Amino acid sequence: AQKVTQAQTEISVVEKEDVTLDCVYETRDTTYYLFWYKQPPSGELVFLIRRNSFDEQNEISGRYSWNFQKSTSSFNFTITASQVVDSAVYFCALSDNAGGTSYGKLTFGQGTILTVHP
Amino acid sequence: GAGVSQTPSNKVTEKGKYVELRCDPISGHTALYWYRQSLGQGPEFLIYFQGTGAADDSGLPNDRFFAVRPEGSVSTLKIQRTERGDSAVYLCASSALAQDEQFFGPGTRLTVL
């Protein structure tokens, strides 16, 4: 069965510090997709990134970067020079073809609460 | 350029009552999803529609929960004989294709007294 583990329940940093959010996943499929979502205090989930299992290149988008390592089944997310506006709950998620349902279902981790202090 | 919309934003009901929650996906998105999020938890999958049909309803907790999408656009999640344990935020999402990123609505907060 699919599983996503975000071992860090809460992280607290001071503005301008770098912070890495960990995500470990489990799947039996060879083709799967990994996602990160941000849930700010307003509550609406905001899509950040989607990676497929065949693309292990790290990705950078502004202050955000993602490190995908199939060897350790990890898809970690780093925020460089954190800002107060980065304070939110961050979710890692996985979709695969388990049961032949063609990737429709997202399995989420428990989330990591990030607080950035001024 | 509207996103996913959900109504109502809040619903308070009494134990045993019937409720309907509505989701209006992004125009043109064929895939629609329902999730449930309890406090302090990640969203939990309920059901996924591809067009008008339910492609995967494995997350519906029991037969009190039912969802429809009769014309392949708007969807309604129906909960019969509500229980206090059904209290949660119900999230709807849509995507162009099943493996694409899912765009979420603001959710409906359901409180069962």
Short mmCIF file of N, CA, C and O in Angstrom, two decimals, chain A residues 1-113:
data_model
loop_
_atom_site.label_atom_id
_atom_site.label_comp_id
_atom_site.label_asym_id
_atom_site.label_seq_id
_atom_site.Cartn_x
_atom_site.Cartn_y
_atom_site.Cartn_z
N ALA A 1 0.84 -1.19 0.00
CA ALA A 1 0.00 0.00 0.00
C ALA A 1 0.88 1.24 0.00
O ALA A 1 2.02 1.22 0.41
N GLN A 2 0.27 2.33 -0.46
CA GLN A 2 1.04 3.58 -0.50
C GLN A 2 1.10 4.18 0.90
O GLN A 2 0.16 4.08 1.67
N LYS A 3 2.23 4.84 1.15
CA LYS A 3 2.37 5.51 2.44
C LYS A 3 3.32 6.68 2.28
O LYS A 3 4.31 6.59 1.55
N VAL A 4 3.02 7.77 2.96
CA VAL A 4 3.90 8.93 2.96
C VAL A 4 4.15 9.32 4.41
O VAL A 4 3.21 9.46 5.19
N THR A 5 5.41 9.48 4.75
CA THR A 5 5.78 9.82 6.12
C THR A 5 6.52 11.15 6.15
O THR A 5 7.53 11.33 5.46
N GLN A 6 5.98 12.05 6.95
CA GLN A 6 6.66 13.31 7.22
C GLN A 6 6.97 13.29 8.71
O GLN A 6 6.11 13.56 9.52
N ALA A 7 8.18 12.96 9.02
CA ALA A 7 8.54 12.70 10.41
C ALA A 7 8.57 13.96 11.27
O ALA A 7 8.37 13.90 12.48
N GLN A 8 8.77 15.10 10.64
CA GLN A 8 8.84 16.35 11.40
C GLN A 8 7.43 16.90 11.57
O GLN A 8 6.81 17.32 10.60
N THR A 9 6.96 16.91 12.79
CA THR A 9 5.61 17.42 13.03
C THR A 9 5.61 18.95 12.99
O THR A 9 4.72 19.56 12.39
N GLU A 10 6.59 19.55 13.66
CA GLU A 10 6.68 21.01 13.70
C GLU A 10 8.13 21.44 13.58
O GLU A 10 9.02 20.80 14.14
N ILE A 11 8.33 22.53 12.85
CA ILE A 11 9.66 23.13 12.75
C ILE A 11 9.50 24.63 12.98
O ILE A 11 8.58 25.25 12.44
N SER A 12 10.41 25.16 13.77
CA SER A 12 10.39 26.59 14.03
C SER A 12 11.76 27.17 13.66
O SER A 12 12.79 26.65 14.09
N VAL A 13 11.77 28.22 12.85
CA VAL A 13 13.03 28.85 12.45
C VAL A 13 12.87 30.35 12.55
O VAL A 13 11.76 30.89 12.66
N VAL A 14 14.00 31.03 12.46
CA VAL A 14 14.00 32.49 12.43
C VAL A 14 14.18 32.91 10.98
O VAL A 14 14.87 32.24 10.20
N GLU A 15 13.55 34.00 10.63
CA GLU A 15 13.62 34.50 9.26
C GLU A 15 15.05 34.49 8.74
O GLU A 15 15.99 34.78 9.46
N LYS A 16 15.17 34.13 7.47
CA LYS A 16 16.43 34.07 6.71
C LYS A 16 17.19 32.76 6.92
O LYS A 16 18.18 32.53 6.22
N GLU A 17 16.73 31.94 7.83
CA GLU A 17 17.35 30.62 7.96
C GLU A 17 16.86 29.73 6.82
O GLU A 17 15.75 29.90 6.31
N ASP A 18 17.68 28.76 6.44
CA ASP A 18 17.25 27.73 5.50
C ASP A 18 16.59 26.61 6.28
O ASP A 18 16.96 26.33 7.43
N VAL A 19 15.59 25.98 5.67
CA VAL A 19 14.90 24.89 6.36
C VAL A 19 14.57 23.79 5.36
O VAL A 19 14.19 24.07 4.22
N THR A 20 14.73 22.55 5.78
CA THR A 20 14.42 21.40 4.93
C THR A 20 13.32 20.57 5.56
O THR A 20 13.41 20.19 6.73
N LEU A 21 12.31 20.29 4.77
CA LEU A 21 11.19 19.45 5.20
C LEU A 21 11.36 18.08 4.56
O LEU A 21 11.51 17.96 3.34
N ASP A 22 11.31 17.06 5.40
CA ASP A 22 11.57 15.70 4.92
C ASP A 22 10.29 14.98 4.52
O ASP A 22 9.23 15.17 5.12
N CYS A 23 10.42 14.12 3.51
CA CYS A 23 9.30 13.30 3.05
C CYS A 23 9.86 11.96 2.59
O CYS A 23 10.75 11.90 1.74
N VAL A 24 9.31 10.89 3.15
CA VAL A 24 9.68 9.53 2.75
C VAL A 24 8.41 8.83 2.30
O VAL A 24 7.37 8.97 2.93
N TYR A 25 8.50 8.10 1.20
CA TYR A 25 7.30 7.47 0.66
C TYR A 25 7.50 5.97 0.45
O TYR A 25 8.63 5.49 0.40
N GLU A 26 6.39 5.27 0.34
CA GLU A 26 6.41 3.84 0.03
C GLU A 26 5.41 3.56 -1.07
O GLU A 26 4.26 4.01 -1.00
N THR A 27 5.84 2.82 -2.07
CA THR A 27 4.96 2.39 -3.14
C THR A 27 5.55 1.17 -3.80
O THR A 27 6.77 1.00 -3.83
N ARG A 28 4.70 0.33 -4.37
CA ARG A 28 5.19 -0.85 -5.10
C ARG A 28 5.28 -0.57 -6.59
O ARG A 28 5.82 -1.37 -7.35
N ASP A 29 4.71 0.55 -7.02
CA ASP A 29 4.71 0.86 -8.44
C ASP A 29 6.06 1.43 -8.87
O ASP A 29 6.77 2.06 -8.08
N THR A 30 6.37 1.24 -10.14
CA THR A 30 7.59 1.84 -10.68
C THR A 30 7.31 3.21 -11.27
O THR A 30 8.21 4.02 -11.45
N THR A 31 6.04 3.45 -11.61
CA THR A 31 5.62 4.76 -12.11
C THR A 31 4.72 5.40 -11.07
O THR A 31 3.69 4.85 -10.71
N TYR A 32 5.13 6.55 -10.60
CA TYR A 32 4.34 7.25 -9.58
C TYR A 32 4.67 8.73 -9.65
O TYR A 32 5.59 9.15 -10.36
N TYR A 33 3.88 9.51 -8.92
CA TYR A 33 4.05 10.96 -8.92
C TYR A 33 4.13 11.45 -7.48
O TYR A 33 3.41 10.95 -6.60
N LEU A 34 4.96 12.42 -7.26
CA LEU A 34 5.14 13.02 -5.94
C LEU A 34 4.79 14.50 -6.00
O LEU A 34 5.06 15.17 -7.00
N PHE A 35 4.21 14.97 -4.93
CA PHE A 35 3.72 16.35 -4.88
C PHE A 35 4.09 16.98 -3.54
O PHE A 35 4.21 16.30 -2.53
N TRP A 36 4.17 18.30 -3.57
CA TRP A 36 4.19 19.10 -2.34
C TRP A 36 3.09 20.14 -2.44
O TRP A 36 2.90 20.76 -3.52
N TYR A 37 2.37 20.29 -1.32
CA TYR A 37 1.33 21.30 -1.20
C TYR A 37 1.60 22.14 0.04
O TYR A 37 2.12 21.64 1.04
N LYS A 38 1.19 23.39 -0.03
CA LYS A 38 1.28 24.31 1.11
C LYS A 38 -0.13 24.64 1.58
O LYS A 38 -1.02 24.89 0.74
N GLN A 39 -0.36 24.62 2.88
CA GLN A 39 -1.66 25.00 3.44
C GLN A 39 -1.43 26.15 4.42
O GLN A 39 -1.11 25.94 5.58
N PRO A 40 -1.61 27.38 3.96
CA PRO A 40 -1.42 28.53 4.84
C PRO A 40 -2.57 28.62 5.85
O PRO A 40 -3.54 27.86 5.75
N PRO A 41 -2.47 29.54 6.80
CA PRO A 41 -3.53 29.68 7.80
C PRO A 41 -4.92 29.86 7.21
O PRO A 41 -5.91 29.49 7.84
N SER A 42 -5.02 30.40 6.02
CA SER A 42 -6.33 30.56 5.38
C SER A 42 -6.99 29.22 5.08
O SER A 42 -8.21 29.14 4.91
N GLY A 43 -6.20 28.15 4.97
CA GLY A 43 -6.76 26.81 4.86
C GLY A 43 -6.73 26.19 3.48
O GLY A 43 -6.87 24.97 3.36
N GLU A 44 -6.61 26.97 2.43
CA GLU A 44 -6.70 26.39 1.08
C GLU A 44 -5.37 25.78 0.67
O GLU A 44 -4.33 26.41 0.76
N LEU A 45 -5.38 24.56 0.20
CA LEU A 45 -4.18 23.87 -0.24
C LEU A 45 -3.67 24.49 -1.54
O LEU A 45 -4.41 24.63 -2.51
N VAL A 46 -2.39 24.80 -1.56
CA VAL A 46 -1.76 25.42 -2.72
C VAL A 46 -0.73 24.46 -3.29
O VAL A 46 0.17 24.00 -2.59
N PHE A 47 -0.86 24.15 -4.57
CA PHE A 47 0.06 23.25 -5.24
C PHE A 47 1.43 23.92 -5.39
O PHE A 47 1.53 25.09 -5.77
N LEU A 48 2.51 23.16 -5.08
CA LEU A 48 3.86 23.69 -5.22
C LEU A 48 4.62 22.99 -6.34
O LEU A 48 5.24 23.63 -7.18
N ILE A 49 4.61 21.64 -6.35
CA ILE A 49 5.40 20.93 -7.33
C ILE A 49 4.87 19.51 -7.53
O ILE A 49 4.27 18.93 -6.62
N ARG A 50 5.09 18.98 -8.72
CA ARG A 50 4.79 17.60 -9.08
C ARG A 50 6.00 17.02 -9.79
O ARG A 50 6.54 17.66 -10.68
N ARG A 51 6.44 15.82 -9.37
CA ARG A 51 7.54 15.13 -10.03
C ARG A 51 7.10 13.72 -10.37
O ARG A 51 6.41 13.07 -9.59
N ASN A 52 7.54 13.20 -11.52
CA ASN A 52 7.27 11.80 -11.81
C ASN A 52 8.49 10.97 -11.43
O ASN A 52 9.61 11.48 -11.31
N SER A 53 8.28 9.69 -11.28
CA SER A 53 9.30 8.79 -10.74
C SER A 53 10.49 8.60 -11.66
O SER A 53 11.52 8.06 -11.24
N PHE A 54 10.37 9.00 -12.90
CA PHE A 54 11.48 8.82 -13.84
C PHE A 54 12.38 10.05 -13.95
O PHE A 54 13.36 10.04 -14.67
N ASP A 55 12.02 11.09 -13.23
CA ASP A 55 12.78 12.33 -13.32
C ASP A 55 13.38 12.64 -11.96
O ASP A 55 12.72 13.22 -11.11
N GLU A 56 14.63 12.26 -11.78
CA GLU A 56 15.28 12.47 -10.49
C GLU A 56 16.08 13.75 -10.42
O GLU A 56 16.79 13.98 -9.45
N GLN A 57 15.96 14.58 -11.41
CA GLN A 57 16.68 15.85 -11.37
C GLN A 57 16.14 16.72 -10.26
O GLN A 57 14.92 16.83 -10.08
N ASN A 58 17.03 17.33 -9.53
CA ASN A 58 16.58 18.27 -8.51
C ASN A 58 16.01 19.51 -9.20
O ASN A 58 16.38 19.83 -10.32
N GLU A 59 15.10 20.14 -8.51
CA GLU A 59 14.44 21.30 -9.11
C GLU A 59 14.53 22.48 -8.18
O GLU A 59 14.45 22.35 -6.96
N ILE A 60 14.72 23.65 -8.78
CA ILE A 60 14.78 24.89 -8.01
C ILE A 60 13.78 25.86 -8.61
O ILE A 60 13.70 26.02 -9.83
N SER A 61 13.02 26.50 -7.71
CA SER A 61 12.10 27.54 -8.14
C SER A 61 12.19 28.68 -7.14
O SER A 61 11.61 28.62 -6.05
N GLY A 62 12.93 29.68 -7.49
CA GLY A 62 13.14 30.80 -6.57
C GLY A 62 13.83 30.33 -5.30
O GLY A 62 14.92 29.76 -5.35
N ARG A 63 13.19 30.54 -4.16
CA ARG A 63 13.78 30.13 -2.88
C ARG A 63 13.50 28.67 -2.55
O ARG A 63 13.96 28.16 -1.54
N TYR A 64 12.69 28.02 -3.37
CA TYR A 64 12.30 26.64 -3.12
C TYR A 64 13.16 25.68 -3.95
O TYR A 64 13.45 25.95 -5.11
N SER A 65 13.51 24.56 -3.35
CA SER A 65 14.20 23.51 -4.10
C SER A 65 13.75 22.15 -3.57
O SER A 65 13.33 22.03 -2.42
N TRP A 66 13.83 21.17 -4.45
CA TRP A 66 13.38 19.83 -4.11
C TRP A 66 14.46 18.83 -4.48
O TRP A 66 15.07 18.91 -5.55
N ASN A 67 14.66 17.87 -3.57
CA ASN A 67 15.66 16.83 -3.77
C ASN A 67 14.95 15.48 -3.78
O ASN A 67 14.43 15.04 -2.76
N PHE A 68 14.93 14.84 -4.96
CA PHE A 68 14.24 13.56 -5.13
C PHE A 68 15.30 12.47 -5.22
O PHE A 68 16.16 12.51 -6.11
N GLN A 69 15.27 11.50 -4.30
CA GLN A 69 16.22 10.40 -4.32
C GLN A 69 15.47 9.08 -4.24
O GLN A 69 14.96 8.71 -3.18
N LYS A 70 15.40 8.37 -5.37
CA LYS A 70 14.70 7.08 -5.40
C LYS A 70 15.39 6.06 -4.52
O LYS A 70 14.73 5.18 -3.96
N SER A 71 16.70 6.15 -4.40
CA SER A 71 17.44 5.14 -3.62
C SER A 71 17.02 5.13 -2.16
O SER A 71 17.08 4.09 -1.49
N THR A 72 16.58 6.28 -1.67
CA THR A 72 16.13 6.37 -0.27
C THR A 72 14.64 6.66 -0.17
O THR A 72 14.13 6.92 0.91
N SER A 73 13.95 6.63 -1.31
CA SER A 73 12.49 6.92 -1.35
C SER A 73 12.18 8.22 -0.63
O SER A 73 11.29 8.29 0.22
N SER A 74 12.93 9.24 -0.97
CA SER A 74 12.71 10.52 -0.30
C SER A 74 12.51 11.64 -1.33
O SER A 74 13.03 11.59 -2.45
N PHE A 75 11.74 12.61 -0.90
CA PHE A 75 11.45 13.78 -1.76
C PHE A 75 11.40 14.99 -0.84
O PHE A 75 10.34 15.44 -0.42
N ASN A 76 12.57 15.52 -0.53
CA ASN A 76 12.68 16.58 0.47
C ASN A 76 12.59 17.96 -0.15
O ASN A 76 12.95 18.18 -1.31
N PHE A 77 12.13 18.88 0.66
CA PHE A 77 11.80 20.24 0.21
C PHE A 77 12.60 21.22 1.06
O PHE A 77 12.52 21.17 2.29
N THR A 78 13.34 22.11 0.40
CA THR A 78 14.14 23.09 1.12
C THR A 78 13.69 24.49 0.75
O THR A 78 13.50 24.81 -0.42
N ILE A 79 13.51 25.30 1.79
CA ILE A 79 13.24 26.73 1.60
C ILE A 79 14.50 27.47 2.01
O ILE A 79 14.97 27.33 3.16
N THR A 80 15.03 28.25 1.11
CA THR A 80 16.23 29.03 1.37
C THR A 80 15.82 30.43 1.82
O THR A 80 14.86 31.00 1.29
N ALA A 81 16.53 30.94 2.81
CA ALA A 81 16.25 32.30 3.31
C ALA A 81 14.77 32.46 3.62
O ALA A 81 14.07 33.26 3.00
N SER A 82 14.30 31.67 4.58
CA SER A 82 12.87 31.63 4.89
C SER A 82 12.34 33.01 5.26
O SER A 82 13.07 33.89 5.74
N GLN A 83 11.03 33.17 4.99
CA GLN A 83 10.34 34.41 5.30
C GLN A 83 9.11 34.10 6.13
O GLN A 83 8.60 32.97 6.10
N VAL A 84 8.61 35.10 6.83
CA VAL A 84 7.44 34.91 7.68
C VAL A 84 6.26 34.37 6.87
O VAL A 84 5.48 33.53 7.34
N VAL A 85 6.15 34.79 5.61
CA VAL A 85 5.03 34.35 4.76
C VAL A 85 5.13 32.86 4.41
O VAL A 85 4.17 32.29 3.87
N ASP A 86 6.27 32.24 4.69
CA ASP A 86 6.40 30.81 4.45
C ASP A 86 5.73 29.98 5.55
O ASP A 86 5.60 28.76 5.43
N SER A 87 5.33 30.63 6.62
CA SER A 87 4.68 29.91 7.72
C SER A 87 3.39 29.27 7.22
O SER A 87 2.50 29.94 6.69
N ALA A 88 3.30 27.96 7.37
CA ALA A 88 2.17 27.20 6.85
C ALA A 88 2.37 25.74 7.24
O ALA A 88 3.39 25.38 7.84
N VAL A 89 1.39 24.92 6.89
CA VAL A 89 1.56 23.47 6.98
C VAL A 89 1.90 22.98 5.58
O VAL A 89 1.25 23.36 4.60
N TYR A 90 2.93 22.17 5.49
CA TYR A 90 3.38 21.65 4.20
C TYR A 90 3.11 20.15 4.14
O TYR A 90 3.48 19.40 5.05
N PHE A 91 2.49 19.73 3.04
CA PHE A 91 2.15 18.32 2.85
C PHE A 91 2.89 17.76 1.65
O PHE A 91 2.93 18.37 0.58
N CYS A 92 3.41 16.57 1.85
CA CYS A 92 3.96 15.78 0.76
C CYS A 92 2.89 14.74 0.39
O CYS A 92 2.15 14.27 1.27
N ALA A 93 2.78 14.41 -0.90
CA ALA A 93 1.75 13.46 -1.32
C ALA A 93 2.26 12.59 -2.46
O ALA A 93 3.18 12.98 -3.19
N LEU A 94 1.63 11.43 -2.60
CA LEU A 94 2.03 10.44 -3.59
C LEU A 94 0.81 9.96 -4.35
O LEU A 94 -0.25 9.76 -3.75
N SER A 95 0.94 9.78 -5.66
CA SER A 95 -0.10 9.07 -6.40
C SER A 95 0.56 7.98 -7.23
O SER A 95 1.63 8.19 -7.81
N ASP A 96 -0.06 6.79 -7.24
CA ASP A 96 0.44 5.70 -8.05
C ASP A 96 -0.74 4.97 -8.67
O ASP A 96 -1.88 5.44 -8.58
N ASN A 97 -0.47 3.84 -9.28
CA ASN A 97 -1.52 3.14 -10.01
C ASN A 97 -1.98 1.90 -9.25
O ASN A 97 -2.43 0.93 -9.84
N ALA A 98 -1.84 1.96 -7.93
CA ALA A 98 -2.25 0.81 -7.11
C ALA A 98 -3.71 0.50 -7.37
O ALA A 98 -4.56 1.37 -7.34
N GLY A 99 -4.02 -0.73 -7.63
CA GLY A 99 -5.39 -1.14 -7.88
C GLY A 99 -5.90 -0.76 -9.25
O GLY A 99 -7.08 -0.93 -9.55
N GLY A 100 -5.01 -0.24 -10.09
CA GLY A 100 -5.40 0.09 -11.44
C GLY A 100 -6.31 1.30 -11.58
O GLY A 100 -7.06 1.40 -12.55
N THR A 101 -6.25 2.19 -10.62
CA THR A 101 -7.16 3.34 -10.68
C THR A 101 -6.51 4.55 -11.31
O THR A 101 -7.01 5.66 -11.19
N SER A 102 -5.38 4.32 -11.98
CA SER A 102 -4.79 5.35 -12.82
C SER A 102 -4.48 6.65 -12.11
O SER A 102 -4.89 7.72 -12.56
N TYR A 103 -3.80 6.57 -11.00
CA TYR A 103 -3.17 7.73 -10.36
C TYR A 103 -4.13 8.75 -9.78
O TYR A 103 -3.71 9.83 -9.41
N GLY A 104 -5.41 8.47 -9.70
CA GLY A 104 -6.34 9.51 -9.24
C GLY A 104 -6.21 9.87 -7.78
O GLY A 104 -6.47 11.00 -7.40
N LYS A 105 -5.79 8.89 -6.98
CA LYS A 105 -5.82 9.11 -5.53
C LYS A 105 -4.50 9.67 -5.03
O LYS A 105 -3.43 9.12 -5.32
N LEU A 106 -4.57 10.75 -4.26
CA LEU A 106 -3.39 11.28 -3.58
C LEU A 106 -3.36 10.74 -2.16
O LEU A 106 -4.36 10.83 -1.44
N THR A 107 -2.21 10.19 -1.79
CA THR A 107 -2.00 9.80 -0.40
C THR A 107 -1.09 10.86 0.22
O THR A 107 0.03 11.07 -0.24
N PHE A 108 -1.59 11.50 1.27
CA PHE A 108 -0.86 12.60 1.90
C PHE A 108 -0.12 12.12 3.14
O PHE A 108 -0.56 11.20 3.83
N GLY A 109 0.97 12.82 3.44
CA GLY A 109 1.60 12.66 4.74
C GLY A 109 0.83 13.45 5.79
O GLY A 109 -0.17 14.10 5.49
N GLN A 110 1.32 13.38 7.02
CA GLN A 110 0.63 14.05 8.12
C GLN A 110 0.86 15.55 8.12
O GLN A 110 0.16 16.28 8.83
N GLY A 111 1.83 16.01 7.36
CA GLY A 111 2.11 17.43 7.29
C GLY A 111 3.16 17.87 8.29
O GLY A 111 3.34 17.26 9.35
N THR A 112 3.86 18.93 7.93
CA THR A 112 4.84 19.57 8.81
C THR A 112 4.43 21.01 8.99
O THR A 112 4.24 21.74 8.00
N ILE A 113 4.26 21.41 10.25
CA ILE A 113 3.92 22.81 10.55
C ILE A 113 5.21 23.61 10.61
O ILE A 113 6.08 23.35 11.45
#
